[in-house]
PDB file of C-alpha atoms in Angstrom:
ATOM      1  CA  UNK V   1      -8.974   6.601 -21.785  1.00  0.00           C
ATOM      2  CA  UNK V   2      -8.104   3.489 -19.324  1.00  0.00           C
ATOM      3  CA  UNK V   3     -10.426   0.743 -19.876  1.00  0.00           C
ATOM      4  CA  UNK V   4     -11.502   0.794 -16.186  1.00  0.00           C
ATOM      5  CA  UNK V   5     -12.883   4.432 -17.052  1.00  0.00           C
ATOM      6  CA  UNK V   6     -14.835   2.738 -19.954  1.00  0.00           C
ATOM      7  CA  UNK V   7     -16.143  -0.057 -17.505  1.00  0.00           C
ATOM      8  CA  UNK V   8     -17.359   2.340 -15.070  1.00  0.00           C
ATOM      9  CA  UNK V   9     -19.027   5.021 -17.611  1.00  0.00           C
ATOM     10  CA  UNK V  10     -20.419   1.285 -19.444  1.00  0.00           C
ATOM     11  CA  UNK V  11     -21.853   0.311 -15.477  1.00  0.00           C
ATOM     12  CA  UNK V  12     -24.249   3.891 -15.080  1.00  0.00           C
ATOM     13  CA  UNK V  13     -27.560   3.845 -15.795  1.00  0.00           C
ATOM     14  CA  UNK V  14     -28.248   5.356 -19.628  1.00  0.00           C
ATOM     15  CA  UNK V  15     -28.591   8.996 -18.473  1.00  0.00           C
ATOM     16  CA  UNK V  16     -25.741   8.848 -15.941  1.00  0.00           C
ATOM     17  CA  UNK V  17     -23.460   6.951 -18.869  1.00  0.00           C
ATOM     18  CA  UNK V  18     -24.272  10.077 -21.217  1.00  0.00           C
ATOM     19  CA  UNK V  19     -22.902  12.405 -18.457  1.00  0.00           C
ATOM     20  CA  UNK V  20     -19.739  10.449 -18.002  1.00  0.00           C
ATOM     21  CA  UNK V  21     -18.742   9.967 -21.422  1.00  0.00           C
ATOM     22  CA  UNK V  22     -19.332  13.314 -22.224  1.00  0.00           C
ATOM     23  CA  UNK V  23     -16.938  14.383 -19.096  1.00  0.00           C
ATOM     24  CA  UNK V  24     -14.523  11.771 -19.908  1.00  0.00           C
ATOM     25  CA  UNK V  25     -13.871  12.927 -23.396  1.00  0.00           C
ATOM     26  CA  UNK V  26     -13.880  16.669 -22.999  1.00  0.00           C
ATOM     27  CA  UNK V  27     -11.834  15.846 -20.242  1.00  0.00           C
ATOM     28  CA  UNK V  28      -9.131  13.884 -22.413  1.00  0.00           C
ATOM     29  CA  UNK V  29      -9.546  16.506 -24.840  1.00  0.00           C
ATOM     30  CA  UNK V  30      -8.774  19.003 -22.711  1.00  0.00           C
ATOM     31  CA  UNK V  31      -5.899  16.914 -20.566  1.00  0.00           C
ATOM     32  CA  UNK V  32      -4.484  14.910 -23.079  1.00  0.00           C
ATOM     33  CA  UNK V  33      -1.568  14.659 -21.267  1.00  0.00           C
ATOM     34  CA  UNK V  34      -3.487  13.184 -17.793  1.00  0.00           C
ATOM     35  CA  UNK V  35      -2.843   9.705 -16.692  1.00  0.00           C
ATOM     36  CA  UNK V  36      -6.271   8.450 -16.470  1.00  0.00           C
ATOM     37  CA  UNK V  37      -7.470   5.816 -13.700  1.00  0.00           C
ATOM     38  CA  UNK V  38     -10.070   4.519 -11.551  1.00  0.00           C
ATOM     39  CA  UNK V  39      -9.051   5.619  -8.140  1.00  0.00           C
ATOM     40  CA  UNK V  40     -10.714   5.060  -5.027  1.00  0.00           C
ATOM     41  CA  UNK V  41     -13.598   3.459  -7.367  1.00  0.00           C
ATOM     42  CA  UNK V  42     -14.279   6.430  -9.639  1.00  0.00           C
ATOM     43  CA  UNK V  43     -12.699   8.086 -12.453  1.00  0.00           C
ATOM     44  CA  UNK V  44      -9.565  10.346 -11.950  1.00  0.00           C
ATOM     45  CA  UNK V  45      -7.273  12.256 -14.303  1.00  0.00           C
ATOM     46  CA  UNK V  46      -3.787  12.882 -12.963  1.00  0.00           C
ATOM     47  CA  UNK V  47      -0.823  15.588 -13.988  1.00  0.00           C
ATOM     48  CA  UNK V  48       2.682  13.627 -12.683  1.00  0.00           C
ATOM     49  CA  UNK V  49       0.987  11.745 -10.480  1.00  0.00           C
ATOM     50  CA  UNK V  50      -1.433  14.893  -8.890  1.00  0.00           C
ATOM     51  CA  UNK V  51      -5.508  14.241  -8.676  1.00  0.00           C
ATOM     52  CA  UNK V  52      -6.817  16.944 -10.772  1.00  0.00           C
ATOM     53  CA  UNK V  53      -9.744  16.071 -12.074  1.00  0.00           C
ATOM     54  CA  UNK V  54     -12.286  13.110 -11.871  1.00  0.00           C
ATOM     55  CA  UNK V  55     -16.189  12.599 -11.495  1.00  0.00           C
ATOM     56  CA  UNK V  56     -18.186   9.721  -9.512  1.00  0.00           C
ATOM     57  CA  UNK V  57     -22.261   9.237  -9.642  1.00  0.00           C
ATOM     58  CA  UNK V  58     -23.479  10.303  -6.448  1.00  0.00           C
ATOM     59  CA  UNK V  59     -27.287   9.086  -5.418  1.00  0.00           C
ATOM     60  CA  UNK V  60     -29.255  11.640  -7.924  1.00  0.00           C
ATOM     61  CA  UNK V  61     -26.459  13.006  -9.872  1.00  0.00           C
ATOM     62  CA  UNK V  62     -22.827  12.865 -11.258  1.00  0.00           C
ATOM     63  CA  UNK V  63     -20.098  15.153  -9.559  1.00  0.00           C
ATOM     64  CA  UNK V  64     -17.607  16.077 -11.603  1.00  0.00           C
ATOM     65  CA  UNK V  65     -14.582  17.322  -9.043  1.00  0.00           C
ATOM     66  CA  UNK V  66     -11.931  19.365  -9.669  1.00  0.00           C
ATOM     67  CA  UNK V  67      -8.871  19.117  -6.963  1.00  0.00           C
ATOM     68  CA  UNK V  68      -7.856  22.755  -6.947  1.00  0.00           C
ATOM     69  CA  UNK V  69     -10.675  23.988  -8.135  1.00  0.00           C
ATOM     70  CA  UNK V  70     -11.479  26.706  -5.550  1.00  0.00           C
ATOM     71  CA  UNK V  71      -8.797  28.252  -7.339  1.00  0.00           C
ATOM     72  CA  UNK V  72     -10.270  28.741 -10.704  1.00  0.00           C
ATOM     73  CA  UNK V  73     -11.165  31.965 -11.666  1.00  0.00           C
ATOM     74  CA  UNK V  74     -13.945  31.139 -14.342  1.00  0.00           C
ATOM     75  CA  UNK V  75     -17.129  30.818 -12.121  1.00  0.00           C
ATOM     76  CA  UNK V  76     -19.608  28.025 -12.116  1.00  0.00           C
ATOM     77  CA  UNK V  77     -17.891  25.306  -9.243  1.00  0.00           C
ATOM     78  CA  UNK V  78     -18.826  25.218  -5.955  1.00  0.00           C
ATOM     79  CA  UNK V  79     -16.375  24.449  -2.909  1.00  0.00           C
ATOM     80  CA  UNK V  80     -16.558  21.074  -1.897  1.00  0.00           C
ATOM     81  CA  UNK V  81     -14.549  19.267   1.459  1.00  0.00           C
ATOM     82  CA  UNK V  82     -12.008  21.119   3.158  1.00  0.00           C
ATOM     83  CA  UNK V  83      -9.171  22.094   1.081  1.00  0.00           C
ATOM     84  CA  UNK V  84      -9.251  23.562  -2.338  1.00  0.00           C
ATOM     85  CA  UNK V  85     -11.411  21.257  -4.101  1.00  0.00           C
ATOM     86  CA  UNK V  86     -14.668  22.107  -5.955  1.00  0.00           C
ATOM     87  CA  UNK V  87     -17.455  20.194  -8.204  1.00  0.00           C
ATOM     88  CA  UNK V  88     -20.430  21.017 -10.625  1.00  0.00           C
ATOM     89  CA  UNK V  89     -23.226  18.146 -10.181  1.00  0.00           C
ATOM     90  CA  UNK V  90     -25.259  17.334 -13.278  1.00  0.00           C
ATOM     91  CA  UNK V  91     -28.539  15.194 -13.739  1.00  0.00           C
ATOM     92  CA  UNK V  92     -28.607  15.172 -17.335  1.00  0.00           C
ATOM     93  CA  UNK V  93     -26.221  15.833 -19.948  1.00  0.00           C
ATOM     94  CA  UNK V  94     -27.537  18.379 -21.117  1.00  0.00           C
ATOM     95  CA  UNK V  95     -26.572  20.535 -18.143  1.00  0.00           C
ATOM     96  CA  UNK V  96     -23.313  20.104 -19.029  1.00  0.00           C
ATOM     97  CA  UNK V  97     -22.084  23.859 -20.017  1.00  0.00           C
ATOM     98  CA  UNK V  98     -18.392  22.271 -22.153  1.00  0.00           C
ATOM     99  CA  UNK V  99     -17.385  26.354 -22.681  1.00  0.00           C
ATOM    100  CA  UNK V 100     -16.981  26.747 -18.612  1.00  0.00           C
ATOM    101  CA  UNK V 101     -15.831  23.080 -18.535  1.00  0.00           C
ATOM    102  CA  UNK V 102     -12.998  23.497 -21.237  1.00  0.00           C
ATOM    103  CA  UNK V 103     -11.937  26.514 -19.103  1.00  0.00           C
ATOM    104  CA  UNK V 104     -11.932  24.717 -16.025  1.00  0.00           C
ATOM    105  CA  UNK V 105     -10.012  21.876 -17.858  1.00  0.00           C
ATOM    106  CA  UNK V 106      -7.201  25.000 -18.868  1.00  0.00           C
ATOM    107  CA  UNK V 107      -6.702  26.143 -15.438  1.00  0.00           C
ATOM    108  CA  UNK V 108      -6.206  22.930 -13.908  1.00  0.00           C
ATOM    109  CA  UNK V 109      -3.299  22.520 -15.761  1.00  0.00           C
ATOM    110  CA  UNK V 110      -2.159  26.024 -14.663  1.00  0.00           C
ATOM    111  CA  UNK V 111      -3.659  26.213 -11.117  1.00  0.00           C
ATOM    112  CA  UNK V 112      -2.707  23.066  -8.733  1.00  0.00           C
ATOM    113  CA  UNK V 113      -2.592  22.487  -5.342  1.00  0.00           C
ATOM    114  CA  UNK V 114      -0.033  19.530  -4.205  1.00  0.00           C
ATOM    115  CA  UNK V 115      -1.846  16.846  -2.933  1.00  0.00           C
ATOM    116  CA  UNK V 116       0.040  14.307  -4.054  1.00  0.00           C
ATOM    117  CA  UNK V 117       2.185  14.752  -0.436  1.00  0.00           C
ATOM    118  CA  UNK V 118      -0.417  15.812   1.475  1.00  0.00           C
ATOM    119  CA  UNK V 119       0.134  12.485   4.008  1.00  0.00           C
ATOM    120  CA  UNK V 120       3.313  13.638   3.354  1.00  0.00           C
ATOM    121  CA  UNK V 121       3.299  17.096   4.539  1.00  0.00           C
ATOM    122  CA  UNK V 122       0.332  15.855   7.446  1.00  0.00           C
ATOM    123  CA  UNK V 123      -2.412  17.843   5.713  1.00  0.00           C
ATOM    124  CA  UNK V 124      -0.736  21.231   4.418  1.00  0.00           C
ATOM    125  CA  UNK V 125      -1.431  21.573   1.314  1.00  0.00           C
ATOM    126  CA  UNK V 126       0.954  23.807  -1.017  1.00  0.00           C
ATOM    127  CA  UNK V 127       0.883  25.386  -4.218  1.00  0.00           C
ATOM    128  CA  UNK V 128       2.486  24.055  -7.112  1.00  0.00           C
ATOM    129  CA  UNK V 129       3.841  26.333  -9.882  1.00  0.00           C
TER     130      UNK V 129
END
């Protein structure tokens, strides 16, 4: 995990910090492959250089937000913006379900949308795989 991803989970408030770190390492367990950064201020896990998952404290909650994950077939996420992404919000770690989560984790891998060139391609997104 990137240090800046330590800093951040280190700056939350106790609860909040027990939600991140609990994303950020079943997230690394499940992506251990991700490039892991702080990106537009809040942690974000990237497959060759694709946003696929990350999570940011919001005013009463964390969001953990999955890129593609409209996509996903295992229920739980709720569309979010736009395009294909989709989040779970937590207030305690506790609500954090990890069997749905690892799932989620699985399919992201599988299931990605590019938006690595969406600038690129002025807001079409395509499917990758």
């Amino acid at each position: 995990m990137h240090l800046d991803t330590k800093q951040y989970n280190k700056s939350q408030a106790a609860s909040d910090r027990l939600i991140c770190e609990l994303l950020a390492q079943e997230i690394e367990r499940g992506l251990p492959e991700a490039e892991n950064k702080v990106w537009h201020a809040h942690p974000v896990w990237f497959l060759d250089g694709n946003p696929i998952v990350g999570y940011s404290k919001l005013k009463d909650c964390v969001r953990l937000l999955f890129w593609s994950g409209q996509s996903f077939a295992t229920p739980g996420l709720k569309q979010e913006g736009k395009f294909k992404a989709a989040e779970a919000r937590y207030t305690s770690a506790d609500q954090v379900a990890t069997g749905p989560l690892r799932k989620w984790l699985s399919e992201s891998r599988e299931i990605q949308w590019d938006y690595k060139n969406l600038v690129r391609r002025k807001g079409k997104l395509e499917r990758l795989k």
